[in-house]
Short mmCIF file of C-alpha atoms in Angstrom, two decimals:
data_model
loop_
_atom_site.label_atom_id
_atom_site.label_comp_id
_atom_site.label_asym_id
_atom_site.label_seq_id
_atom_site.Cartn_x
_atom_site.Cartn_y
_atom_site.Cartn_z
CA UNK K 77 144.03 -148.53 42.55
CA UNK K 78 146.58 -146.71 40.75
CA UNK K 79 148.50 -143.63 41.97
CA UNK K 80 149.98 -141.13 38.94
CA UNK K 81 152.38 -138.73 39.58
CA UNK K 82 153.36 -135.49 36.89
CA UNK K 83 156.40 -133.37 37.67
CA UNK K 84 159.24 -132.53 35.44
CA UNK K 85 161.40 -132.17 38.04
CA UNK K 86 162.53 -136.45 38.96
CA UNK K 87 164.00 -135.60 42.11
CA UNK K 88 160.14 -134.56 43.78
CA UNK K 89 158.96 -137.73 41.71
CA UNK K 90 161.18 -139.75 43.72
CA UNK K 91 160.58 -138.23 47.11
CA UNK K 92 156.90 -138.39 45.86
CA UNK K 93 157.46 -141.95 45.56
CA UNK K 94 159.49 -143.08 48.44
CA UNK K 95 156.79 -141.11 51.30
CA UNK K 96 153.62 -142.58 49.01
CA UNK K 97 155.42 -146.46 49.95
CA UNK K 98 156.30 -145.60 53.38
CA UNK K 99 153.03 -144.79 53.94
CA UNK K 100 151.28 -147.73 52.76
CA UNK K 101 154.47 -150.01 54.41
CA UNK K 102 154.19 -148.47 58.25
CA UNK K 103 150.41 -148.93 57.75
CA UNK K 104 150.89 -152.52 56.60
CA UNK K 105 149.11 -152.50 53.34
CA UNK K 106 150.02 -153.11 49.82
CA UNK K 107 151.13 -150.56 48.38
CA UNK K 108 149.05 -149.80 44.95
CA UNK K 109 150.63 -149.28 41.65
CA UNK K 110 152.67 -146.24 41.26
CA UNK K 111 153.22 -144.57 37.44
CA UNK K 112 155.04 -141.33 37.00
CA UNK K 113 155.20 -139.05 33.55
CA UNK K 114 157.46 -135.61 33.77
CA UNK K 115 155.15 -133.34 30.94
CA UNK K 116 151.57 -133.42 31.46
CA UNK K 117 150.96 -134.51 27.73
CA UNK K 118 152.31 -138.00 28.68
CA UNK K 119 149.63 -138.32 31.69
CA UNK K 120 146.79 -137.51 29.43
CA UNK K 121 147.90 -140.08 26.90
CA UNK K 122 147.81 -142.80 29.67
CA UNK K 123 144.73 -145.07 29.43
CA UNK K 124 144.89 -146.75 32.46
CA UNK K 125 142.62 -145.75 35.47
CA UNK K 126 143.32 -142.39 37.11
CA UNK K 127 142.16 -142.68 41.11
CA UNK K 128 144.49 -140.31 42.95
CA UNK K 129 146.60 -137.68 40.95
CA UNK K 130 149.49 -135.98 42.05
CA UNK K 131 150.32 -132.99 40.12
CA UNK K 132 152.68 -130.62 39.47
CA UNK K 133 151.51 -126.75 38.33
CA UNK K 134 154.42 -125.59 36.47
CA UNK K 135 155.42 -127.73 33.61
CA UNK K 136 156.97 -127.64 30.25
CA UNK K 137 154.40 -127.66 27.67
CA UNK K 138 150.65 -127.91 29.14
CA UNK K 139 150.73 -126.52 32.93
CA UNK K 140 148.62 -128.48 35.53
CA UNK K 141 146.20 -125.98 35.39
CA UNK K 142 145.22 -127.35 32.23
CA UNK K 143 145.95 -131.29 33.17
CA UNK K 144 143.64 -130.93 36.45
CA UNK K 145 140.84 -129.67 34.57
CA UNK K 146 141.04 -132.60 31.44
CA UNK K 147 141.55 -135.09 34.40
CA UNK K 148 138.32 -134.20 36.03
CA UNK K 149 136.46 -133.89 32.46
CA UNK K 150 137.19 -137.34 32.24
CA UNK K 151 136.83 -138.49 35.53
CA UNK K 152 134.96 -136.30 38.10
CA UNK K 153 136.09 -138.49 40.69
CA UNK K 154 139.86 -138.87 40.30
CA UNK K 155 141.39 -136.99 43.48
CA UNK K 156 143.97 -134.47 42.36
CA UNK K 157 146.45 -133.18 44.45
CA UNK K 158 148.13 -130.20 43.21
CA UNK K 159 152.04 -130.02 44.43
CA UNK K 160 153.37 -126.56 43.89
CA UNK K 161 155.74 -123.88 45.20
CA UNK K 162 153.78 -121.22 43.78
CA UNK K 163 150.49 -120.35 46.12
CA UNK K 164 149.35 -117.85 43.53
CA UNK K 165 147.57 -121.19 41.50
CA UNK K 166 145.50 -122.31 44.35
CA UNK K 167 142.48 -120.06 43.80
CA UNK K 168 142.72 -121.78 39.78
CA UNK K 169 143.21 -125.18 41.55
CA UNK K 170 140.01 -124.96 43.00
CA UNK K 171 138.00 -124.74 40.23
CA UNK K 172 138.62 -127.93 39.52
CA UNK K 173 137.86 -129.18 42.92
CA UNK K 174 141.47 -129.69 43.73
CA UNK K 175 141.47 -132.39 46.71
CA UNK K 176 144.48 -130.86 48.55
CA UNK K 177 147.25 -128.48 47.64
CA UNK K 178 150.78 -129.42 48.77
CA UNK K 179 153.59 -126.86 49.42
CA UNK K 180 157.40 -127.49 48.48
CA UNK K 181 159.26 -128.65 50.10
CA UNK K 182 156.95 -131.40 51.16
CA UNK K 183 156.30 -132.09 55.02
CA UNK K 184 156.40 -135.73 55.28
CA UNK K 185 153.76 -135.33 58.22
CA UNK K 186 151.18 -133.30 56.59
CA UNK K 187 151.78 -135.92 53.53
CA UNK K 188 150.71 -138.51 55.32
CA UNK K 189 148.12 -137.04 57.02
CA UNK K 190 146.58 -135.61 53.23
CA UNK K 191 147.16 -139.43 51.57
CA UNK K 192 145.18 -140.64 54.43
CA UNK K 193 142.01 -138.44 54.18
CA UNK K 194 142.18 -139.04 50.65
CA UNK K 195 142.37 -143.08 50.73
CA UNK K 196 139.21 -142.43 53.53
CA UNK K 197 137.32 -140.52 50.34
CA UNK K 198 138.74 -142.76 47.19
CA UNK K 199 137.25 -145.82 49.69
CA UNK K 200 133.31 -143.93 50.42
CA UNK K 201 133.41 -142.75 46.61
CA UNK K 202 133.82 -146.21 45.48
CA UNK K 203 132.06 -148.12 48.08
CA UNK K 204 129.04 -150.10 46.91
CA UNK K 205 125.53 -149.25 48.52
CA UNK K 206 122.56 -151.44 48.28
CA UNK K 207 119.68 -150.03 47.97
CA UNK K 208 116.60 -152.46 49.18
CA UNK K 209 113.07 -151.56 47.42
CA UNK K 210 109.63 -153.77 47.83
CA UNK K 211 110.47 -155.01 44.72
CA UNK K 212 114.59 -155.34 44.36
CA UNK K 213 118.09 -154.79 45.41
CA UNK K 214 119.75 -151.95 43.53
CA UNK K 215 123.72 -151.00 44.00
CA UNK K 216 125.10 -147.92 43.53
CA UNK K 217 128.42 -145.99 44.28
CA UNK K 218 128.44 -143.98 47.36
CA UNK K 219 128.72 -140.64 45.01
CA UNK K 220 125.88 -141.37 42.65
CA UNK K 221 123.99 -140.96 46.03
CA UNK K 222 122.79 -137.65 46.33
CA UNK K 223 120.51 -137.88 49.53
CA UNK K 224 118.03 -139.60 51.63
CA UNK K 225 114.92 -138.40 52.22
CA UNK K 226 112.15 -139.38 55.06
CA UNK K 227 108.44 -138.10 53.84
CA UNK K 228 106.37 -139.04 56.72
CA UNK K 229 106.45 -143.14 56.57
CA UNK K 230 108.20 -142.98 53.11
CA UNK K 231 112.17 -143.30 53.17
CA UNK K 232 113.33 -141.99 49.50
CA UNK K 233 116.56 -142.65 48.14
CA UNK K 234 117.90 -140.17 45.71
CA UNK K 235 120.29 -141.02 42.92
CA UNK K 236 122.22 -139.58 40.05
CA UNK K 237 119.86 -141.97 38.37
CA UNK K 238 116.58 -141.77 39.88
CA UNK K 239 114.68 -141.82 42.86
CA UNK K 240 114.13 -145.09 44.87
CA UNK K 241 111.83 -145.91 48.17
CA UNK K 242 113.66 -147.53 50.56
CA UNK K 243 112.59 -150.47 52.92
CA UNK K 244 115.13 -149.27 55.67
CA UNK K 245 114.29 -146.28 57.80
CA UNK K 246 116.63 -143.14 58.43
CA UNK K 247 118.58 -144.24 61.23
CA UNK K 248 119.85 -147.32 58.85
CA UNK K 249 121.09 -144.60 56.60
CA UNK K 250 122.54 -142.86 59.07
CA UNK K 251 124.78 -146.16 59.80
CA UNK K 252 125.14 -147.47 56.40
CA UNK K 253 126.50 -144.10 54.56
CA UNK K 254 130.21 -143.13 54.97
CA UNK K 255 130.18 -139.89 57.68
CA UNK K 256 133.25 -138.12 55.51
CA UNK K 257 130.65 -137.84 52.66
CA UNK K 258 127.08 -137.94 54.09
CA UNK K 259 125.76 -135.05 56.96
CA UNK K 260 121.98 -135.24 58.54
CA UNK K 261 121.06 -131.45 58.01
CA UNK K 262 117.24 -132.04 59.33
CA UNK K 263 115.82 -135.07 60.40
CA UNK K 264 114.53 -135.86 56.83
CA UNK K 265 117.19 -135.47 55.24
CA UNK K 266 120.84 -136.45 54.81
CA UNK K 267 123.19 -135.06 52.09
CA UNK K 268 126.14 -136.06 50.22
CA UNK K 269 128.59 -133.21 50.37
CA UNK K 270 129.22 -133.64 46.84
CA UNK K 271 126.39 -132.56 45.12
CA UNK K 272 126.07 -129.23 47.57
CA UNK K 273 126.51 -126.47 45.51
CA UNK K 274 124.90 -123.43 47.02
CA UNK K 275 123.58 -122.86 51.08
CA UNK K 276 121.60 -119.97 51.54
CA UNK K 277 122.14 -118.71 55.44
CA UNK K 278 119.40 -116.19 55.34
CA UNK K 279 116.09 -119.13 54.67
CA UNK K 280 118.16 -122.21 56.36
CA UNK K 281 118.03 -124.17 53.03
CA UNK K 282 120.68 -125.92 50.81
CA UNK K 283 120.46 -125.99 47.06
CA UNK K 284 122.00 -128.91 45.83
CA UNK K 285 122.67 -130.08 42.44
CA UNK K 286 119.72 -131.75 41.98
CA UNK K 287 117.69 -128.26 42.94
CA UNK K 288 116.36 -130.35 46.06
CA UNK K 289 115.40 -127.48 48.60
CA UNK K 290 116.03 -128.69 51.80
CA UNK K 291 114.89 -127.03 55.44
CA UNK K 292 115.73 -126.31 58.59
CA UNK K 293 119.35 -126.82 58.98
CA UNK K 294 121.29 -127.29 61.49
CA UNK K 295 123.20 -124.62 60.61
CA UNK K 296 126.69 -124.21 62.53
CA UNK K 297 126.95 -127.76 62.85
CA UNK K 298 126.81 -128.05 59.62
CA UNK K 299 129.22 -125.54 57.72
CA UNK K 300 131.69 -127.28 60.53
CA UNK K 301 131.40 -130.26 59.03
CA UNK K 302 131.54 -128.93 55.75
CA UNK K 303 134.94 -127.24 56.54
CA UNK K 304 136.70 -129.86 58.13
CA UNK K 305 135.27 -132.54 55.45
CA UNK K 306 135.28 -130.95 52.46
CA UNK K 307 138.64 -128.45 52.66
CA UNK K 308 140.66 -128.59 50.11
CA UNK K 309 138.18 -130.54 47.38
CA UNK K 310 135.27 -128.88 47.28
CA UNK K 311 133.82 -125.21 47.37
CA UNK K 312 131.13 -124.25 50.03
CA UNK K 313 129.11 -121.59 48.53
CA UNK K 314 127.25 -119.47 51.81
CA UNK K 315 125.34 -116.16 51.01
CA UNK K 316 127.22 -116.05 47.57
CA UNK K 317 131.11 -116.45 48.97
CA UNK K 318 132.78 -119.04 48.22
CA UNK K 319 134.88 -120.93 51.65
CA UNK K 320 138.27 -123.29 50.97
CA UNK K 321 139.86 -124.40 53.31
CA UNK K 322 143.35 -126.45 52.75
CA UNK K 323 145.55 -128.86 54.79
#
């Protein structure tokens, strides 16, 4: 894993830098690699791997604005956490499915707590799932999964790539899949949070990315899962309005 970190100002670099290893040290882990650029031309010239992204808004040059969205063009998965003082960006942040927004001056507390739910999603985005068929064993990131699927007997996997009958039933799903990514809306189905893009309150159906139509939801369940998993990376779109919520 490697963390980046973009400010022009070296002083929040620093502090960035000192909370991000007294995190991983009071947790006992090792603490991953660390790289730090002050203009946001230098982080896009980096070639190395880009998992978690902390980034400053305004910059010298090309704002974060700009960064966050050529990060995720490259990388839909790199998390991206945008540390500002100015709250008037956030509602631009979020188009780019910021993962959390962090106010100066930084609350060591809250840091932690953000770094935390977003080692919990780098870990289920990058987790390897088998898949078992009849006739083989397939792997396949915990994103590219977009949901499970019971049709009477029939257990279907669905992926970014293509569809896939399971050998496993829907309560091995339920077990297997990471619960910060993955919700059971109706006992057919179960849903990765990612690929949601639209729920429409009025039938009980999602829309998802895939144009899946699924039914009977459980509705307030859900959209409380949806705010207290997604905030701050995602949008929820509900009867056309669009919810954030951010920690």
């Amino acid at each position: 894993m490697r963390i980046l970190i973009c400010d022009d100002d070296t002083l929040i670099i620093e502090q960035l830098k000192k909370y991000i290893e007294s995190y991983f040290e009071s947790n006992h882990l090792k603490c991953p690699e660390l790289v730090s650029f002050t203009s946001g031309e230098a982080l896009l010239t980096d070639k190395g791997e880009k998992d978690i992204v902390f980034l400053d808004i305004e910059m010298p040059g090309m704002n974060g604005i700009y960064v966050g969205n050529e990060l995720k063009k490259a990388n839909r998965n790199v998390i991206v956490f945008v540390v500002t003082s100015y709250s008037e960006y956030l509602d631009e942040a979020m188009r780019f499915h910021v993962f959390r927004y962090l106010s100066k001056p930084l609350d060591k507390q809250r840091f932690f707590r953000n770094l935390k739910d977003a080692l919990a999603y780098y870990n289920s985005i990058t987790l390897k799932i088998p898949v078992e068929t009849k006739q083989a064993v397939y792997s396949f990131p915990a994103s590219q999964i977009i949901a499970i699927e019971a049709q009477g007997r029939k257990v279907i996997v669905h992926t970014a790539r293509q569809d896939f009958d399971s050998i496993h039933n829907m309560n091995y799903w339920l077990e297997k899949l990471p619960q910060n990514s993955f919700f059971q809306t109706h006992r057919s189905f179960i849903v990765n949070f990612e690929h949601i893009v639209d729920f429409d309150h009025l039938h009980h159906t999602f829309i998802k990315s895939s144009d899946y139509r699924l039914p009977d939801t459980q509705e307030i369940q859900f959209l409380q899962k949806c705010i207290s998993t997604i905030s701050g990376k995602h949008e929820v779109k509900i009867n056309g309005i669009y919810y954030f919520t951010y920690f």
